[in-house]
Tab-separated table of C-alpha atoms in Angstrom:
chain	number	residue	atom	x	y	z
A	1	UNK	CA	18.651	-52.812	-4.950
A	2	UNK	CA	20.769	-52.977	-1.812
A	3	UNK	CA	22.128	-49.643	-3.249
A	4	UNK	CA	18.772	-47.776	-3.774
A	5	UNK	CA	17.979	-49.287	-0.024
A	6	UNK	CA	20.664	-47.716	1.315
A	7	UNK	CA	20.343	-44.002	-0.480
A	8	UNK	CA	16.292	-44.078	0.531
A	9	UNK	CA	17.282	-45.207	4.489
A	10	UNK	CA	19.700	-42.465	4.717
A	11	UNK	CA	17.309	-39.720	3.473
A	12	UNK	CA	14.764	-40.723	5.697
A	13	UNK	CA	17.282	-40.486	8.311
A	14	UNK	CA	18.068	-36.943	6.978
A	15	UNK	CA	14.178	-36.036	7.111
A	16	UNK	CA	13.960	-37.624	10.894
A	17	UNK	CA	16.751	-35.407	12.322
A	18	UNK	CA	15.328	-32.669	10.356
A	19	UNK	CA	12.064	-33.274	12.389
A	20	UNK	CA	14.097	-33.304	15.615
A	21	UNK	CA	15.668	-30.280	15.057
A	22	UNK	CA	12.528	-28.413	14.580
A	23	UNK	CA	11.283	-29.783	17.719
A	24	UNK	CA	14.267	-28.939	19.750
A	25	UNK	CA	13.363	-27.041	22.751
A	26	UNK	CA	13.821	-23.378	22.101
A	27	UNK	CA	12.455	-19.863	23.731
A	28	UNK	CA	10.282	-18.879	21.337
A	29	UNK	CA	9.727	-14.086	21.491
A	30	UNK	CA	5.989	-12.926	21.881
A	31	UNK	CA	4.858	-9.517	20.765
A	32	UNK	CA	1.899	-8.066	22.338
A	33	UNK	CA	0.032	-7.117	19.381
A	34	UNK	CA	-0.157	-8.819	17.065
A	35	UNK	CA	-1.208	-11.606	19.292
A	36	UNK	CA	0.444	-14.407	17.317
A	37	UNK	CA	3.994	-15.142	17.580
A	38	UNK	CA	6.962	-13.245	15.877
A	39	UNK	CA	8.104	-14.627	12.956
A	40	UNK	CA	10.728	-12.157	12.709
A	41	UNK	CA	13.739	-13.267	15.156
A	42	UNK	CA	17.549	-11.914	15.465
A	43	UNK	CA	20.212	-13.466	13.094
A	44	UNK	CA	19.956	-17.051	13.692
A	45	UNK	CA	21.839	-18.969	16.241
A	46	UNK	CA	22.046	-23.036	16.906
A	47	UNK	CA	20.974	-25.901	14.841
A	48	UNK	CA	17.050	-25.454	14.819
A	49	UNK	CA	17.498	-21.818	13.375
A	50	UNK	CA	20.417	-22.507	10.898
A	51	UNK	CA	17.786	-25.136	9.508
A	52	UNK	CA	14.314	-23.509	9.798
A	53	UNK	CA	15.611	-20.316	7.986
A	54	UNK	CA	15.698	-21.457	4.527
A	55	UNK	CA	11.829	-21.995	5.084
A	56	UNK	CA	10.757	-18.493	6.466
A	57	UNK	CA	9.417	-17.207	2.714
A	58	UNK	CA	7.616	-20.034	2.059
A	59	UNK	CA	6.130	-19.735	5.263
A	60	UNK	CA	5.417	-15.572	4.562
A	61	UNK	CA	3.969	-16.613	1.417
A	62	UNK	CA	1.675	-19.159	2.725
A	63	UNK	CA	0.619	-17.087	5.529
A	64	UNK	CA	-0.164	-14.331	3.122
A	65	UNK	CA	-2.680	-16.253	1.092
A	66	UNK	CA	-4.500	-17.523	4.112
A	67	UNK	CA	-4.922	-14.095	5.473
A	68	UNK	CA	-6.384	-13.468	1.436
A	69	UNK	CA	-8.607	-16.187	2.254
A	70	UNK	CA	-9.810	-14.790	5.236
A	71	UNK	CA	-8.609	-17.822	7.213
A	72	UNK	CA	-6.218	-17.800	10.233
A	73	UNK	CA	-2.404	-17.381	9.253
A	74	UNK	CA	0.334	-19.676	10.223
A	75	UNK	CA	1.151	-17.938	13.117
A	76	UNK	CA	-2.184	-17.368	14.764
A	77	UNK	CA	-3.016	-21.317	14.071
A	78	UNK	CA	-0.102	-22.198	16.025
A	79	UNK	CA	-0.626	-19.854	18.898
A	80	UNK	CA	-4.152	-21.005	19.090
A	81	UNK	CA	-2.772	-24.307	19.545
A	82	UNK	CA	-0.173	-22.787	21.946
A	83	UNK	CA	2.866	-24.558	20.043
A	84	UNK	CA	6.185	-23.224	20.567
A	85	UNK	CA	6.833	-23.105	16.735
A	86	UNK	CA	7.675	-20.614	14.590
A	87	UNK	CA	5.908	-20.902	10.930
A	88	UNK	CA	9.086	-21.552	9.479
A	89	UNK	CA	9.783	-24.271	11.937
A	90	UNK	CA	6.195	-26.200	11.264
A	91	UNK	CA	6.881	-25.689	7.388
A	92	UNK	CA	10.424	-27.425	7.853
A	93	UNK	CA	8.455	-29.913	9.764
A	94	UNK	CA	5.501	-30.370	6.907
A	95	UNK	CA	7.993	-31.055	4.238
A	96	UNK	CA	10.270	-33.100	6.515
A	97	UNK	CA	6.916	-35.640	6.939
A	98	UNK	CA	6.554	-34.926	2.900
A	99	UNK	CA	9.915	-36.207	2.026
A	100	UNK	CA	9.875	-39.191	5.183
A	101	UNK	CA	6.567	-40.668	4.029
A	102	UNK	CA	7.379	-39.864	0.188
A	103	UNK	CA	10.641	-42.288	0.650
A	104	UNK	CA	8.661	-45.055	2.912
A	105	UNK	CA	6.086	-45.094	-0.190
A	106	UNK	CA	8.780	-45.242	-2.852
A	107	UNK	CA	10.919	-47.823	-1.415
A	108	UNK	CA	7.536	-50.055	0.163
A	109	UNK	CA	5.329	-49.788	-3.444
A	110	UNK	CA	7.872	-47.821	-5.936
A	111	UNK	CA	7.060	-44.911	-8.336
A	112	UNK	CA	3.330	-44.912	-8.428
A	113	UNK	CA	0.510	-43.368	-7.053
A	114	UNK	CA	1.550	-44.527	-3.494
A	115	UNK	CA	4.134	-42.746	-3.654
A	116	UNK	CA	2.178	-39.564	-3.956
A	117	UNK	CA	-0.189	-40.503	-1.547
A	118	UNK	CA	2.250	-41.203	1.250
A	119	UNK	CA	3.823	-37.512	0.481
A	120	UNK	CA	0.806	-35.859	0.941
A	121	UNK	CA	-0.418	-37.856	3.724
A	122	UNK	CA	3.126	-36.680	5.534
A	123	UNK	CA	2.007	-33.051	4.753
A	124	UNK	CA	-0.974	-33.293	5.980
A	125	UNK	CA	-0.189	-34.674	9.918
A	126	UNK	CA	1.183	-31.747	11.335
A	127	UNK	CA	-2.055	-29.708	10.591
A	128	UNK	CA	-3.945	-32.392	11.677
A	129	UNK	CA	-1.812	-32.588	15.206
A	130	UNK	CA	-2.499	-28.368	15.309
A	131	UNK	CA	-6.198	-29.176	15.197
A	132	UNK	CA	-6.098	-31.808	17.451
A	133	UNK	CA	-4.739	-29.141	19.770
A	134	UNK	CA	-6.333	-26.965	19.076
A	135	UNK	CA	-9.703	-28.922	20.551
A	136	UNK	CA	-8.224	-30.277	23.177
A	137	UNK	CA	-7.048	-26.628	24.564
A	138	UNK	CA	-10.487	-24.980	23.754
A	139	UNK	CA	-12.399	-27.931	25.356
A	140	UNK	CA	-9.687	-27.387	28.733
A	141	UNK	CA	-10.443	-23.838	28.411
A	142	UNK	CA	-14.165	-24.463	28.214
A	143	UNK	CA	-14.441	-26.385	31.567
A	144	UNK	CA	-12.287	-24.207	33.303
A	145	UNK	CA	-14.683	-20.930	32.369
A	146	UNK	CA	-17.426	-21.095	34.865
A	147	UNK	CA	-14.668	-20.518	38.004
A	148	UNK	CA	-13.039	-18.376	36.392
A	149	UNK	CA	-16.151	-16.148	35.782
A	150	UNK	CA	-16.710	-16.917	39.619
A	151	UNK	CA	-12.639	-15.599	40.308
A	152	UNK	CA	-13.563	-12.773	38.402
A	153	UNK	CA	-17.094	-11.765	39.953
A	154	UNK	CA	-15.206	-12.074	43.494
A	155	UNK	CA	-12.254	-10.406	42.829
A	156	UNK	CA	-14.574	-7.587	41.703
A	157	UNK	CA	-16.945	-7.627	44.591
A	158	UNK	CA	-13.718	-7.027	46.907
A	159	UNK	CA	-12.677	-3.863	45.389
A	160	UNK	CA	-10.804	-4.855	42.542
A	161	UNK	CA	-11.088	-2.817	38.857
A	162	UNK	CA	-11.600	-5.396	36.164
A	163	UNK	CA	-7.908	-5.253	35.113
A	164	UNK	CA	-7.066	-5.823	38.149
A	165	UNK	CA	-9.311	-8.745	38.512
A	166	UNK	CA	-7.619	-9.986	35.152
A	167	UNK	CA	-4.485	-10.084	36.725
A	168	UNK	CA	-5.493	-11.730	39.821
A	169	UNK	CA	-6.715	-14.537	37.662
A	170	UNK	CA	-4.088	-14.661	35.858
A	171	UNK	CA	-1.892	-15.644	38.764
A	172	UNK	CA	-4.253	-18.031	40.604
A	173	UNK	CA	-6.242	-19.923	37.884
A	174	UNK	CA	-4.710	-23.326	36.039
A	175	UNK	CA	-3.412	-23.173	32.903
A	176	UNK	CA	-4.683	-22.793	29.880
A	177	UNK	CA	-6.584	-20.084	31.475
A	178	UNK	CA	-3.941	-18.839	33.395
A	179	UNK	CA	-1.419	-18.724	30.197
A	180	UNK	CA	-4.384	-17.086	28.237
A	181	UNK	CA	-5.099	-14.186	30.571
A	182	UNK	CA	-1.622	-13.733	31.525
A	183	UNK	CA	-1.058	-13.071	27.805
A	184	UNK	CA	-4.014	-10.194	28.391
A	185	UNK	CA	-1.747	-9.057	31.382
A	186	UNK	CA	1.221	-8.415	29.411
A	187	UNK	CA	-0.431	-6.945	26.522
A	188	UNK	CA	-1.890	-3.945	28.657
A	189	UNK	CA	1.608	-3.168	30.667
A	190	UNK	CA	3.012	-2.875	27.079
A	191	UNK	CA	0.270	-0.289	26.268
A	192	UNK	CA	-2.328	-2.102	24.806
A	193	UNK	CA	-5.990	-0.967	25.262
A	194	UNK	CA	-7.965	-3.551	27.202
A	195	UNK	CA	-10.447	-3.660	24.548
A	196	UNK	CA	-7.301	-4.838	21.991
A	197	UNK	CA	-6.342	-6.892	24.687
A	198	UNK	CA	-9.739	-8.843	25.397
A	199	UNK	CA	-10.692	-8.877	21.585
A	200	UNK	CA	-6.756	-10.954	21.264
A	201	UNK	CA	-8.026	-13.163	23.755
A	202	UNK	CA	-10.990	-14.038	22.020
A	203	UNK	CA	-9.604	-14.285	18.844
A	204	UNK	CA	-6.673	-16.697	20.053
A	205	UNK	CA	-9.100	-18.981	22.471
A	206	UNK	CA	-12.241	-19.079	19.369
A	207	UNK	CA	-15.200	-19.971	22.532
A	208	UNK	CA	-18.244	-18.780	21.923
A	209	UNK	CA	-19.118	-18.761	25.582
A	210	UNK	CA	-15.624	-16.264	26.117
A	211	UNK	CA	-17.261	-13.974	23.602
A	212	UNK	CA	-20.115	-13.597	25.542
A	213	UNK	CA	-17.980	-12.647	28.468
A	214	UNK	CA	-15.692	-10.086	26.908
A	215	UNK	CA	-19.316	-8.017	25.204
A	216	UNK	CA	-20.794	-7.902	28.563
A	217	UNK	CA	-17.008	-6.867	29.640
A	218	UNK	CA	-17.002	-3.994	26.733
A	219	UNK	CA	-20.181	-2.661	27.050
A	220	UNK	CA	-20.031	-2.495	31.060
A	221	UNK	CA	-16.913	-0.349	30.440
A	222	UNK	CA	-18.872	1.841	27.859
A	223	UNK	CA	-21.793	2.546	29.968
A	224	UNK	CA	-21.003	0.872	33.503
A	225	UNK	CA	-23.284	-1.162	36.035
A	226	UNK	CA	-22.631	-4.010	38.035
A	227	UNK	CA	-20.513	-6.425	36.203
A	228	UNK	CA	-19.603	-9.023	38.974
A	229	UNK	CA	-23.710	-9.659	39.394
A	230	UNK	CA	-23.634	-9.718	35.306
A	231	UNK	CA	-20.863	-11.896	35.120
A	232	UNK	CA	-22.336	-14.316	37.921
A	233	UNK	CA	-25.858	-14.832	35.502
A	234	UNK	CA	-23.638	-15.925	32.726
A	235	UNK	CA	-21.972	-18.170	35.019
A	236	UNK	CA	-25.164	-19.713	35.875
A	237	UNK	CA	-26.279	-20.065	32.500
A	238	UNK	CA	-22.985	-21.383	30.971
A	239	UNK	CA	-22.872	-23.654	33.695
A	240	UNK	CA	-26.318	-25.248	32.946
A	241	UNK	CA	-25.505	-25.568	29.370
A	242	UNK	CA	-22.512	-27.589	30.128
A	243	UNK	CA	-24.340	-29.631	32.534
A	244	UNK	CA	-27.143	-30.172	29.577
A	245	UNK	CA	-24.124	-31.066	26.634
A	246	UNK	CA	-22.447	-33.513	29.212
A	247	UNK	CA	-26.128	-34.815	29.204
A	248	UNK	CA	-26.341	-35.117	25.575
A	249	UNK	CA	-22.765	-36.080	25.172
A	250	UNK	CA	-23.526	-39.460	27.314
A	251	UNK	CA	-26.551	-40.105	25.410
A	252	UNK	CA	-24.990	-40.188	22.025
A	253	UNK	CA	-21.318	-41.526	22.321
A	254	UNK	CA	-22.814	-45.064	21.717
A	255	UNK	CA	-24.475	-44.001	18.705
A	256	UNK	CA	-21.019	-41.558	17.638
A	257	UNK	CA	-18.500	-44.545	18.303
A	258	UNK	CA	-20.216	-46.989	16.250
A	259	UNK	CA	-19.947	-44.184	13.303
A	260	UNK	CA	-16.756	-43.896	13.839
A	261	UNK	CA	-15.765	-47.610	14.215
A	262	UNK	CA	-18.516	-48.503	10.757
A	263	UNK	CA	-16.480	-45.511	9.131
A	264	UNK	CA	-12.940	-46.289	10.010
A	265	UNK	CA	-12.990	-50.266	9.995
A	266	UNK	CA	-13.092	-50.684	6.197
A	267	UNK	CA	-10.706	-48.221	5.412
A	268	UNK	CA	-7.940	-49.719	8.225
A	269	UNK	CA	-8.848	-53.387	7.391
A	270	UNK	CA	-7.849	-52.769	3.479
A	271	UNK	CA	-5.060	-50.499	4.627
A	272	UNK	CA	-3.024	-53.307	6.307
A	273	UNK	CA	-4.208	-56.038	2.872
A	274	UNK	CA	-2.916	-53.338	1.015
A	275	UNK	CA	0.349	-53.071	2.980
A	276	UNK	CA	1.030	-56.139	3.682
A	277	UNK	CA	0.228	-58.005	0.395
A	278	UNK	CA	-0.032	-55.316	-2.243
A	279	UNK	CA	-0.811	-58.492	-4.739
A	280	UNK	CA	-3.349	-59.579	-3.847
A	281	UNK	CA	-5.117	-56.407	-2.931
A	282	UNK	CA	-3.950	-54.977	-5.920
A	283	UNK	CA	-7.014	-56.498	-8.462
A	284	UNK	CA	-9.534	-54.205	-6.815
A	285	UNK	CA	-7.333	-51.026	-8.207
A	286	UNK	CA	-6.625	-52.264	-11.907
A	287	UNK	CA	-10.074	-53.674	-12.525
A	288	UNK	CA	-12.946	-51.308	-14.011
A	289	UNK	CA	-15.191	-53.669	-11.435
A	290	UNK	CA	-13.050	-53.632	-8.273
A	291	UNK	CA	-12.605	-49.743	-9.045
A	292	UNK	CA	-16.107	-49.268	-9.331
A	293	UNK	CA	-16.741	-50.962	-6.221
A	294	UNK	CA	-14.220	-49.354	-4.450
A	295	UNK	CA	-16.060	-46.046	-5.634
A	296	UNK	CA	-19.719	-47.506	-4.690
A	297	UNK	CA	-18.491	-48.504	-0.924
A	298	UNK	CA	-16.828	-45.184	-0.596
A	299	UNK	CA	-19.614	-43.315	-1.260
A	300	UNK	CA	-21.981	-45.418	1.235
A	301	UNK	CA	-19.929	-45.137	4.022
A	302	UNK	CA	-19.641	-41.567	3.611
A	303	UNK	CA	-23.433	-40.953	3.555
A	304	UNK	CA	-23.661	-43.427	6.583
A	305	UNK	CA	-21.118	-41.187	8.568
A	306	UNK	CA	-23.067	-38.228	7.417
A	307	UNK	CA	-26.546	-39.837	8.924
A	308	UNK	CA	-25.428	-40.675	11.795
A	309	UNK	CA	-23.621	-37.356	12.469
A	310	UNK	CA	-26.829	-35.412	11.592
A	311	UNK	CA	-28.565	-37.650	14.284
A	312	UNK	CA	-26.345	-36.672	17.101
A	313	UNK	CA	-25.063	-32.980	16.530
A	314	UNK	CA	-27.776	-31.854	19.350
A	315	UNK	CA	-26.737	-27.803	19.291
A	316	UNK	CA	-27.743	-26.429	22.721
């Protein structure tokens, strides 16, 4: 046993510094178009590339079928969330987590269905984390829209072109604006269109607000007209439709925390039973009654979460 203890703590010691050289900091090449991050780098060089390589067609592979899917690719996900990875280097990470949590489950519960579970549960929290960013940096960019739409209308009103204004708020606004339109920047001094440009900038930021911007942006320079007063009435109107969600939002986090906190309490409470005394926890799994209880509470706290998610997604 002390054996088997041993062999399992120094894999998950391999899997940890396999996490930390993936995270390592790194300069990581753009390309202006595509607009997601080259996966394609020099010969390798250092400890994070000598380990990420072996993952680079596993990564191609799964970024193939996603595009076949019609979702995002590795690559654009992780520019969206504006992560300094390259897809090999979050695929090393994935099945780092695999492996980690696979071992913690094995050595905690043996070779069961726990054991699974942990693996895929490791697999799964680096997505998760991407999403999570992913939010965050669309709600930042979000709040930050209405001045920049007022940067923009200004710069314009002084004599500026609309590249030009681009540029100008590139270097003034906070990030992630800044970072976003900066990106725009580059992509037209390397020859990009600035209709390639703006359509990368939607497609990397995902707001529907920003795609209203960039049509009035495309059509004004199809047929002209006067873009800084165009660009100050959707100001004004995205600005009153934040003002009326931040409304909303107060009225209904009462009503979303409790869902959360009904949803998540069971599950967390029988996690730590389950963890901490796997006997006596155990009769609910290896009973046809405890299982079919298990299956019955399940499936009414999902349709509670589901209510009371209905009752507050107010679209405006």
């Amino acid at each position: 046993m002390l054996v088997e203890t041993l062999i399992f703590g120094a894999l998950a010691a391999v899997g940890a510094l396999v996490i930390l050289a993936a995270l390592m900091p790194r300069e990581v090449p753009e390309e202006a178009v595509p607009w997601a991050r080259a996966d394609t780098a020099p010969a390798p060089s250092g400890v994070r590339d000598l380990t990420a390589q072996p993952f680079q067609a596993f990564a191609d592979r799964l970024s193939d079928f996603r595009a076949r899917k019609g979702k995002l690719t590795l690559a654009e996900e992780l520019a969206r969330a504006d992560l300094k990875l390259r897809t090999s280097e979050f695929v090393m990470i994935q099945m780092a987590l695999l492996v980690l949590f696979a071992l913690l489950g094995l050595l905690r519960y043996g070779f069961g269905p726990q054991f699974v579970s942990a693996g895929v549960a490791g697999c799964l929290i680096p997505m998760r984390y991407v999403r999570h960013r992913q939010r965050k940096r669309l709600k930042a960019f979000n709040q930050r829209l209405t001045d920049t739409l007022t940067m923009l209308a200004n710069a314009m009103r002084a004599g500026y072109s609309f590249p030009q204004a681009i540029d100008s708020v590139a270097k003034t606004a906070s990030a992630p604006v800044s970072e976003e339109f900066g990106r725009v920047v580059r992509e037209m001094n390397l020859g990009a269109p600035i209709d390639l440009a703006l359509a990368n900038l939607v497609k990397r930021v995902a707001s529907d607000d920003l795609d209203l911007i960039v049509t009035a942006a495309l059509i004004h320079n199809q047929v002209g007209g006067n873009l800084a007063k165009i660009l100050d009435s959707i100001s004004h109107t995205i600005r009153e439709r934040v003002k009326v969600k931040g409304q909303i939002s107060a009225l209904t986090a009462q009503a979303r925390a409790s869902g959360w906190i009904i949803t998540l309490l069971p599950f967390v409470v029988a996690g730590f039973l389950y963890l901490i005394t796997p006997g006596y926890f155990g009769l609910m799994l290896h009973r046809p009654a405890g299982i079919v209880m298990l299956a019955v509470a399940a499936f009414s706290i999902f349709i509670g979460n589901l209510m009371i998610r209905r009752l507050v997604a107010i679209r405006v």
